[in-house]
PDB file of C-alpha atoms in Angstrom:
ATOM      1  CA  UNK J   1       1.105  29.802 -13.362  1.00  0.00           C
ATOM      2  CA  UNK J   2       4.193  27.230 -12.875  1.00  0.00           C
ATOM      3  CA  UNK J   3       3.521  23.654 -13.344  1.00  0.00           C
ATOM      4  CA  UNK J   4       4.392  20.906 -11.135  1.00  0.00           C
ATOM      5  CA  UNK J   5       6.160  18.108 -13.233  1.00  0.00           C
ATOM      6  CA  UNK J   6       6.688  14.781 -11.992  1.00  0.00           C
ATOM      7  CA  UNK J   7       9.903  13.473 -12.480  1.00  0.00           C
ATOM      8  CA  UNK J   8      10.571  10.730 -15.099  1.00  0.00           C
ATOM      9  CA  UNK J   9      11.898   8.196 -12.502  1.00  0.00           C
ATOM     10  CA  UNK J  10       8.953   8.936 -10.387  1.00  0.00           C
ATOM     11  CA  UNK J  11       6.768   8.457 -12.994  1.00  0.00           C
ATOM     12  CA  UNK J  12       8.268   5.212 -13.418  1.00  0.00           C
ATOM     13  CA  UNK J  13       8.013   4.172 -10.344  1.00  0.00           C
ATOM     14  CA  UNK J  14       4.270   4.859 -10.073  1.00  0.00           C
ATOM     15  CA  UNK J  15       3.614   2.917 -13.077  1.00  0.00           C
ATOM     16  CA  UNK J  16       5.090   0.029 -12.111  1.00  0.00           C
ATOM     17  CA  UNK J  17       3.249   0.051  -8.415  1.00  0.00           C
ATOM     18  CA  UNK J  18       0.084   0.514  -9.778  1.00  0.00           C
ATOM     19  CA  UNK J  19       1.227  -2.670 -12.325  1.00  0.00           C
ATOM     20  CA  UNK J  20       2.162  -4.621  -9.004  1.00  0.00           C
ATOM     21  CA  UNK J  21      -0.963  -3.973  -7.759  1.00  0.00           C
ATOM     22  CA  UNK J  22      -2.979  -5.528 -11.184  1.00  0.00           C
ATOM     23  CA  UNK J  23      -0.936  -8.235 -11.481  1.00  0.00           C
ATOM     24  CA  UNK J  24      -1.321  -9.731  -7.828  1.00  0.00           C
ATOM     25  CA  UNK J  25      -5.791  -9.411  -9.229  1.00  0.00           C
ATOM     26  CA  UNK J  26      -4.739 -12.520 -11.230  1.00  0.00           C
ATOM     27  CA  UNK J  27      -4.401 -14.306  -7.896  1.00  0.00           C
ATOM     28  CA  UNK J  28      -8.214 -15.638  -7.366  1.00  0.00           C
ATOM     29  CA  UNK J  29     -10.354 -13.696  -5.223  1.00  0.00           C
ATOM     30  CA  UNK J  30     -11.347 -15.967  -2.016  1.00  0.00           C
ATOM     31  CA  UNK J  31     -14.863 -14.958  -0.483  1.00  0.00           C
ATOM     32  CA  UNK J  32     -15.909 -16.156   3.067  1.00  0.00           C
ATOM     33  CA  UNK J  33     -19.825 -16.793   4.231  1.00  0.00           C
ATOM     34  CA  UNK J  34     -19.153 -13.348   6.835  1.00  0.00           C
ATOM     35  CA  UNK J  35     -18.525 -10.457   3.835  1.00  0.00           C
ATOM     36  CA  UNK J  36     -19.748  -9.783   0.604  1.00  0.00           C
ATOM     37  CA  UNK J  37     -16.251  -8.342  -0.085  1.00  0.00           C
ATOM     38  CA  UNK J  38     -13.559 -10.555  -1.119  1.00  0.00           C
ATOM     39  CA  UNK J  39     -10.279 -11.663   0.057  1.00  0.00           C
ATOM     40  CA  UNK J  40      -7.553 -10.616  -2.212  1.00  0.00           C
ATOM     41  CA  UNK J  41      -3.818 -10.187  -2.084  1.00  0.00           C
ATOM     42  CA  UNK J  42      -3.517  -6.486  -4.256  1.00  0.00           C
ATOM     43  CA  UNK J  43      -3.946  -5.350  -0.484  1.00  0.00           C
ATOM     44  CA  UNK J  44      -0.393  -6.695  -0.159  1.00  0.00           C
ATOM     45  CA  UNK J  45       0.683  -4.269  -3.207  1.00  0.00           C
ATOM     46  CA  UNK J  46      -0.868  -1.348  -1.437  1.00  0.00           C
ATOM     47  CA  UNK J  47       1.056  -1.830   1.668  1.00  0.00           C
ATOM     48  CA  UNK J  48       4.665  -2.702  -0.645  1.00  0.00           C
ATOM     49  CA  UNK J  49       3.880   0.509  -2.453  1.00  0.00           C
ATOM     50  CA  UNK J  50       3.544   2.256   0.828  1.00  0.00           C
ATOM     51  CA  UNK J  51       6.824   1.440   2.544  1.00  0.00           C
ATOM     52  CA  UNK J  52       8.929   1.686  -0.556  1.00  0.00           C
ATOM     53  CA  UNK J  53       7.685   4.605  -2.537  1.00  0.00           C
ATOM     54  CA  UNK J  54       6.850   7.235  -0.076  1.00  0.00           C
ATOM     55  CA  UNK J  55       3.579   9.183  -0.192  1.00  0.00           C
ATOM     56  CA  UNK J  56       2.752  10.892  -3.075  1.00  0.00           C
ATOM     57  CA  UNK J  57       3.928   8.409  -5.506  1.00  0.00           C
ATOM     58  CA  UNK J  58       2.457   5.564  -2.996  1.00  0.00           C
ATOM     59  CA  UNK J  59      -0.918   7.744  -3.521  1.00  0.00           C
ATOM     60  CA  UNK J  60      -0.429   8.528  -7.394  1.00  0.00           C
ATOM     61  CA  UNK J  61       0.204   4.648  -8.321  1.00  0.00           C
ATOM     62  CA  UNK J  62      -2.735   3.517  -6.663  1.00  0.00           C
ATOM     63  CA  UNK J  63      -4.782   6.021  -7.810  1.00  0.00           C
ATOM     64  CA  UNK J  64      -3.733   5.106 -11.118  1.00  0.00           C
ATOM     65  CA  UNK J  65      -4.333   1.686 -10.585  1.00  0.00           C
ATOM     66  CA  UNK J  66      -8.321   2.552  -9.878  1.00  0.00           C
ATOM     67  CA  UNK J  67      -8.365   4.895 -12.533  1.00  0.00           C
ATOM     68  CA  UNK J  68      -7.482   2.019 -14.909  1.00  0.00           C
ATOM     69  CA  UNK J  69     -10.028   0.155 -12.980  1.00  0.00           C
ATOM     70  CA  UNK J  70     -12.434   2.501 -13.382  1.00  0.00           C
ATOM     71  CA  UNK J  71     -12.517   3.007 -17.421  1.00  0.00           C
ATOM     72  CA  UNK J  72     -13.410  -0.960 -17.394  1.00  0.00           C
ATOM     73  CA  UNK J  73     -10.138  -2.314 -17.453  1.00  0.00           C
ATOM     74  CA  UNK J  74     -10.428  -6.074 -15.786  1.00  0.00           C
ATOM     75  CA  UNK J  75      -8.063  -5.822 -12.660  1.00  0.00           C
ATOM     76  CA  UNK J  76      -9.419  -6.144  -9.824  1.00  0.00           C
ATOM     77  CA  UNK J  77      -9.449 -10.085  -8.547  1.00  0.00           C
ATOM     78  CA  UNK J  78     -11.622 -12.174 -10.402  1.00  0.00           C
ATOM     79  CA  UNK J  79     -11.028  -9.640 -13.671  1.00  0.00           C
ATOM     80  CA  UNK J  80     -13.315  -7.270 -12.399  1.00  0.00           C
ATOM     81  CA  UNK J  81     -13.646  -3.656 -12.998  1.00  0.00           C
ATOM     82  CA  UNK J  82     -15.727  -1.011 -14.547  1.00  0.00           C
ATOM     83  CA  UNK J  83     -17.082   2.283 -12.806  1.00  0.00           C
ATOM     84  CA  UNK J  84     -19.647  -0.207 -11.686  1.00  0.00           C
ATOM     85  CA  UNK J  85     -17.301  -2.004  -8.687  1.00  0.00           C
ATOM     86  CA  UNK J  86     -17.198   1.642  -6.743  1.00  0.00           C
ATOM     87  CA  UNK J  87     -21.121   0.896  -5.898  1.00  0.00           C
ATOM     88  CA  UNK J  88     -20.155  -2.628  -4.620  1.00  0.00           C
ATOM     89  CA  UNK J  89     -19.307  -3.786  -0.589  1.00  0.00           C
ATOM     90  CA  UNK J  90     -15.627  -3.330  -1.835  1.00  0.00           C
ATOM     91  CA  UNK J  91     -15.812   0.581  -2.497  1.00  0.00           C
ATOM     92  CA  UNK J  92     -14.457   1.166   1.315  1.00  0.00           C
ATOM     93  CA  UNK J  93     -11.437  -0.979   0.609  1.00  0.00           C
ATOM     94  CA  UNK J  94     -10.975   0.551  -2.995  1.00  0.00           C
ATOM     95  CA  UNK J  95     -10.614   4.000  -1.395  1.00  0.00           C
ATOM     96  CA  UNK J  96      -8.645   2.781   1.517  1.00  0.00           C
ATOM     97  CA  UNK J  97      -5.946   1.405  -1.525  1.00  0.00           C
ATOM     98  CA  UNK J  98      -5.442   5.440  -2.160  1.00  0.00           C
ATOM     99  CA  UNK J  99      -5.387   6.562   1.267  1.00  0.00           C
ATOM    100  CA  UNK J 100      -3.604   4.064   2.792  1.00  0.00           C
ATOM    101  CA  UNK J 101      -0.901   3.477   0.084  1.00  0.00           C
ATOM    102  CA  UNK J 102      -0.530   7.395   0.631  1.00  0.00           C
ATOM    103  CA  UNK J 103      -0.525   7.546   4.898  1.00  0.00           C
ATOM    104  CA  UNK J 104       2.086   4.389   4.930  1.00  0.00           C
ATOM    105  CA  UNK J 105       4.116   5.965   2.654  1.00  0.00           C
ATOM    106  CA  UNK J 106       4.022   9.841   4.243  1.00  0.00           C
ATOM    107  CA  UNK J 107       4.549   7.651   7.472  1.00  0.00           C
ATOM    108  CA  UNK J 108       7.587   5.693   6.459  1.00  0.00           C
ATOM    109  CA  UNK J 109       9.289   8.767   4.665  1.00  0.00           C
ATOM    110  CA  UNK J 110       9.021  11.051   7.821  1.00  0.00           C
ATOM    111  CA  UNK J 111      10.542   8.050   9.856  1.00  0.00           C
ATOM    112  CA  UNK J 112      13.168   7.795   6.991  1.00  0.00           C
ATOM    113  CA  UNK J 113      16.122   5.824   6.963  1.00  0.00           C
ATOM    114  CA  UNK J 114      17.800   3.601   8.191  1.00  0.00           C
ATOM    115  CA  UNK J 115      14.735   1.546   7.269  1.00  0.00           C
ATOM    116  CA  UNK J 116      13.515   0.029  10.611  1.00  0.00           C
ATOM    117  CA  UNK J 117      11.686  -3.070  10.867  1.00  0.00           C
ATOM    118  CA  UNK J 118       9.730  -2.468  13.892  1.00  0.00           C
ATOM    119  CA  UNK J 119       8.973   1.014  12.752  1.00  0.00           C
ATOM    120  CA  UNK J 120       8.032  -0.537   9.617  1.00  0.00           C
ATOM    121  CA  UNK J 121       5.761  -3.428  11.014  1.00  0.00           C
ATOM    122  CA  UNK J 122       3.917  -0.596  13.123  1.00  0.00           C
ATOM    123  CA  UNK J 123       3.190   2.095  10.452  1.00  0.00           C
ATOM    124  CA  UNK J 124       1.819  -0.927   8.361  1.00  0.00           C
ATOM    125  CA  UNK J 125      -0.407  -2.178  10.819  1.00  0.00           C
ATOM    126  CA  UNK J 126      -1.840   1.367  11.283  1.00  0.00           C
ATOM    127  CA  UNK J 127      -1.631   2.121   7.885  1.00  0.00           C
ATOM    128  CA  UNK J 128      -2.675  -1.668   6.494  1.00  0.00           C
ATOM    129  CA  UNK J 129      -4.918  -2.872   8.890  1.00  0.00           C
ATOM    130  CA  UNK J 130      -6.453  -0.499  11.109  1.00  0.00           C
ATOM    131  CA  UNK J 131      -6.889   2.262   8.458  1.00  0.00           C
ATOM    132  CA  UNK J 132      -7.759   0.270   5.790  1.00  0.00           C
ATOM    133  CA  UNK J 133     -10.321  -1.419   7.698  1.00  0.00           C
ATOM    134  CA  UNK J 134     -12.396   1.631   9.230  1.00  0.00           C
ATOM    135  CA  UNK J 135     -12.706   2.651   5.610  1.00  0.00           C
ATOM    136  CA  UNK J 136     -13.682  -1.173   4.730  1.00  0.00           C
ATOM    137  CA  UNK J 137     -16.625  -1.149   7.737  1.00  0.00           C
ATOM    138  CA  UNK J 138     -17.585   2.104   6.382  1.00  0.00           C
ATOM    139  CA  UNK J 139     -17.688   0.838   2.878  1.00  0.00           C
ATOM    140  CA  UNK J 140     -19.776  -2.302   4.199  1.00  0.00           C
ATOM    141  CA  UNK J 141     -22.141  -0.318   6.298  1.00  0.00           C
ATOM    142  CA  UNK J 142     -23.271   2.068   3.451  1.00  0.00           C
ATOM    143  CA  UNK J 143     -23.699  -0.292   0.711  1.00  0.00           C
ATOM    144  CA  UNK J 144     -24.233  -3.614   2.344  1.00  0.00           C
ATOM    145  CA  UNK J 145     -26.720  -2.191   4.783  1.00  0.00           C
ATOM    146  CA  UNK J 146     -24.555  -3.716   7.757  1.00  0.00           C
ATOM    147  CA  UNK J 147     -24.377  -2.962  11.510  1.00  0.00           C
ATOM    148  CA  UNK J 148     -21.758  -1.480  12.939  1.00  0.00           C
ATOM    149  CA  UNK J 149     -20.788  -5.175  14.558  1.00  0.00           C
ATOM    150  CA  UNK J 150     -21.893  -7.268  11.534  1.00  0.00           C
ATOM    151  CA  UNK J 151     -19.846  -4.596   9.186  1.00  0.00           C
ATOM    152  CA  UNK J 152     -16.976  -5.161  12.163  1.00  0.00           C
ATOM    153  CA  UNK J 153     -17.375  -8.961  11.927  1.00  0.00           C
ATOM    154  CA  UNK J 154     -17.276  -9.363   8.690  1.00  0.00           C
ATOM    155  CA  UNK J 155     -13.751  -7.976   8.486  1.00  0.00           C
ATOM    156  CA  UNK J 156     -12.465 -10.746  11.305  1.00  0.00           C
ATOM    157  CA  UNK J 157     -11.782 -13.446   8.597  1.00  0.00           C
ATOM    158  CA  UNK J 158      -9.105 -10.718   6.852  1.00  0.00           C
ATOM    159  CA  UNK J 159      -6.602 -10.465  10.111  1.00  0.00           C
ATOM    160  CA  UNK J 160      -4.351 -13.215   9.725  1.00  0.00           C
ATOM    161  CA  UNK J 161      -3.933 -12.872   5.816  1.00  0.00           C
ATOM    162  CA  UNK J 162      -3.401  -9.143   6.287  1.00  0.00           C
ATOM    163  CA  UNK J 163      -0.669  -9.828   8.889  1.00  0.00           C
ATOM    164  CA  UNK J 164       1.258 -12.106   6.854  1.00  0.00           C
ATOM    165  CA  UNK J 165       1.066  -9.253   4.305  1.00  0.00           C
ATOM    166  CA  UNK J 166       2.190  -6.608   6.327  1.00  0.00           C
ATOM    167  CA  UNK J 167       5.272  -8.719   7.705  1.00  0.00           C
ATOM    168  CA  UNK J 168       6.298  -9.854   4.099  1.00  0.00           C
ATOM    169  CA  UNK J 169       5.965  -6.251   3.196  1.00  0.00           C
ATOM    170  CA  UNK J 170       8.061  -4.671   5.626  1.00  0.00           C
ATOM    171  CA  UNK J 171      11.014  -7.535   4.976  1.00  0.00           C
ATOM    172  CA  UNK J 172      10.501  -6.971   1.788  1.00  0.00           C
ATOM    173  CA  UNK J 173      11.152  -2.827   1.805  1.00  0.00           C
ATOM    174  CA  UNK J 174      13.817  -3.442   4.541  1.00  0.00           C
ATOM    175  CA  UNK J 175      15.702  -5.667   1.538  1.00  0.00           C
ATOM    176  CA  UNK J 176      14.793  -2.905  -1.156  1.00  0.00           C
ATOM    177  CA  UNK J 177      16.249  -0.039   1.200  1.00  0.00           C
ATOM    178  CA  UNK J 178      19.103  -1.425   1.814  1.00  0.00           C
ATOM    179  CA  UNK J 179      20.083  -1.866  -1.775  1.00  0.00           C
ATOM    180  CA  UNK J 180      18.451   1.561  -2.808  1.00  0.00           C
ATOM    181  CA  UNK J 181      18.936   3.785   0.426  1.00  0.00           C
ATOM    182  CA  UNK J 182      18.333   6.759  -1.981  1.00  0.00           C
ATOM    183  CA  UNK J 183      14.530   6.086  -1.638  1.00  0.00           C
ATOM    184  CA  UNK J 184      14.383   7.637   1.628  1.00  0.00           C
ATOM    185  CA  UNK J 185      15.786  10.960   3.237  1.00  0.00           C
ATOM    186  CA  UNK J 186      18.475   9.888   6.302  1.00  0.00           C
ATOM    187  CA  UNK J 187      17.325  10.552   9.840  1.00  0.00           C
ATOM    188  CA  UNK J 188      19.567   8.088  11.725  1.00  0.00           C
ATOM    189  CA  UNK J 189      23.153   8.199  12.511  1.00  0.00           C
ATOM    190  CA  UNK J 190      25.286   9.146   9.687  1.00  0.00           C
ATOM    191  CA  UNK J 191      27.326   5.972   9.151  1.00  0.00           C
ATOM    192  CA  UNK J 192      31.064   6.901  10.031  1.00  0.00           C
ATOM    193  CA  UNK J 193      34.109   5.969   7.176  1.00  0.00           C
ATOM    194  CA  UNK J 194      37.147   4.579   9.548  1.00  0.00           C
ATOM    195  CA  UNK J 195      40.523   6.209   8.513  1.00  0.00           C
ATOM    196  CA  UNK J 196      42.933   3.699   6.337  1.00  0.00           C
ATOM    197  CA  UNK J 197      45.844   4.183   4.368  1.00  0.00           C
ATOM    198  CA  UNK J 198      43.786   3.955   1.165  1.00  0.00           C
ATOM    199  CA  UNK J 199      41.031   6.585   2.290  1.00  0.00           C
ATOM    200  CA  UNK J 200      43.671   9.560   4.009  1.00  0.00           C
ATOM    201  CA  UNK J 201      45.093  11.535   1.430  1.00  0.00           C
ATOM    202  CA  UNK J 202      48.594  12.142   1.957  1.00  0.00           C
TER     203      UNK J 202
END
């Protein structure tokens, strides 16, 4: 039976997502009298790896990240981790970093390049916010014993961080596109090469 390899570079590239996504834990989770989940920025790091990596490495470096997580290494916000945080009100979000990471970045590759800002700010928002949410509410509603509106409620005090995240994230991938345009397949406008002396061969 063949085996799928993952390519070196890809490899790469998932390790050092998932390594974005620890290091923005050291940044102090922020909790708010509404949730008993936190406010943290690794959402922001789900999102980046999302509309830079594509999907399956989006998916495989946040995966990795909560595998790490879950064999008791510290970093989640406030150096949490341990198989114990997937009983906790933040499970929903925890799964949403997998899924989401992985939807964005399916999202963003089938919209492919040019990168598009607009495009960009729209698949994060679904991807970021809405998505990440319903699997937040769900998280909160089956562990926290919330309502439907409480669980709904308690998410309110996350919108305006999250939206600064998913604007800083799409300038941010329209920068690294731009200088790597190799990360995504071209479904624009080829760009055109006018004729000069120096580029007709005589």
């Amino acid at each position: 039976m063949a085996q799928t390899r993952i390519p070196a570079r890809d490899l790469a590239l998932i390790a050092v997502f998932a390594g974005v996504t620890a290091a923005l834990g050291l940044i102090p989770a922020f909790y708010t009298p509404f949730s008993p989940a936190p406010i943290t920025a690794q959402s922001f790091g789900v999102i980046l790896a999302g509309t830079i990596l594509g999907g399956r490495r989006a998916f495989l470096s946040q995966l990795l990240f909560l595998a790490l997580v879950a064999i008791g290494l510290p970093l989640l916000s406030g150096g949490r981790g341990g198989i114990g945080v997937f009983a906790g009100p933040s499970v929903g979000f925890l799964v949403g970093y997998v899924v989401c990471s992985g939807v964005i970045g399916w999202l963003t590759y089938r919209k492919g390049a040019p990168y598009s800002v607009l495009w960009g700010l729209l698949i994060n928002v679904l991807g970021g916010m809405v998505l990440m949410y319903a699997f937040g509410i769900l998280g909160l509603m089956a562990v926290a014993h919330l309502s439907l509106p409480a669980a709904i409620a308690a998410n309110l005090p996350y919108l305006i961080g999250d939206a600064i995240k998913v604007v800083a994230a799409t300038l941010i991938a329209k920068g690294v596109h731009a200088a790597y345009p190799g990360l995504l397949p071209w479904r624009g406008k080829q760009p055109t090469v006018e004729a000069t002396p120096h580029n007709v061969q005589a």
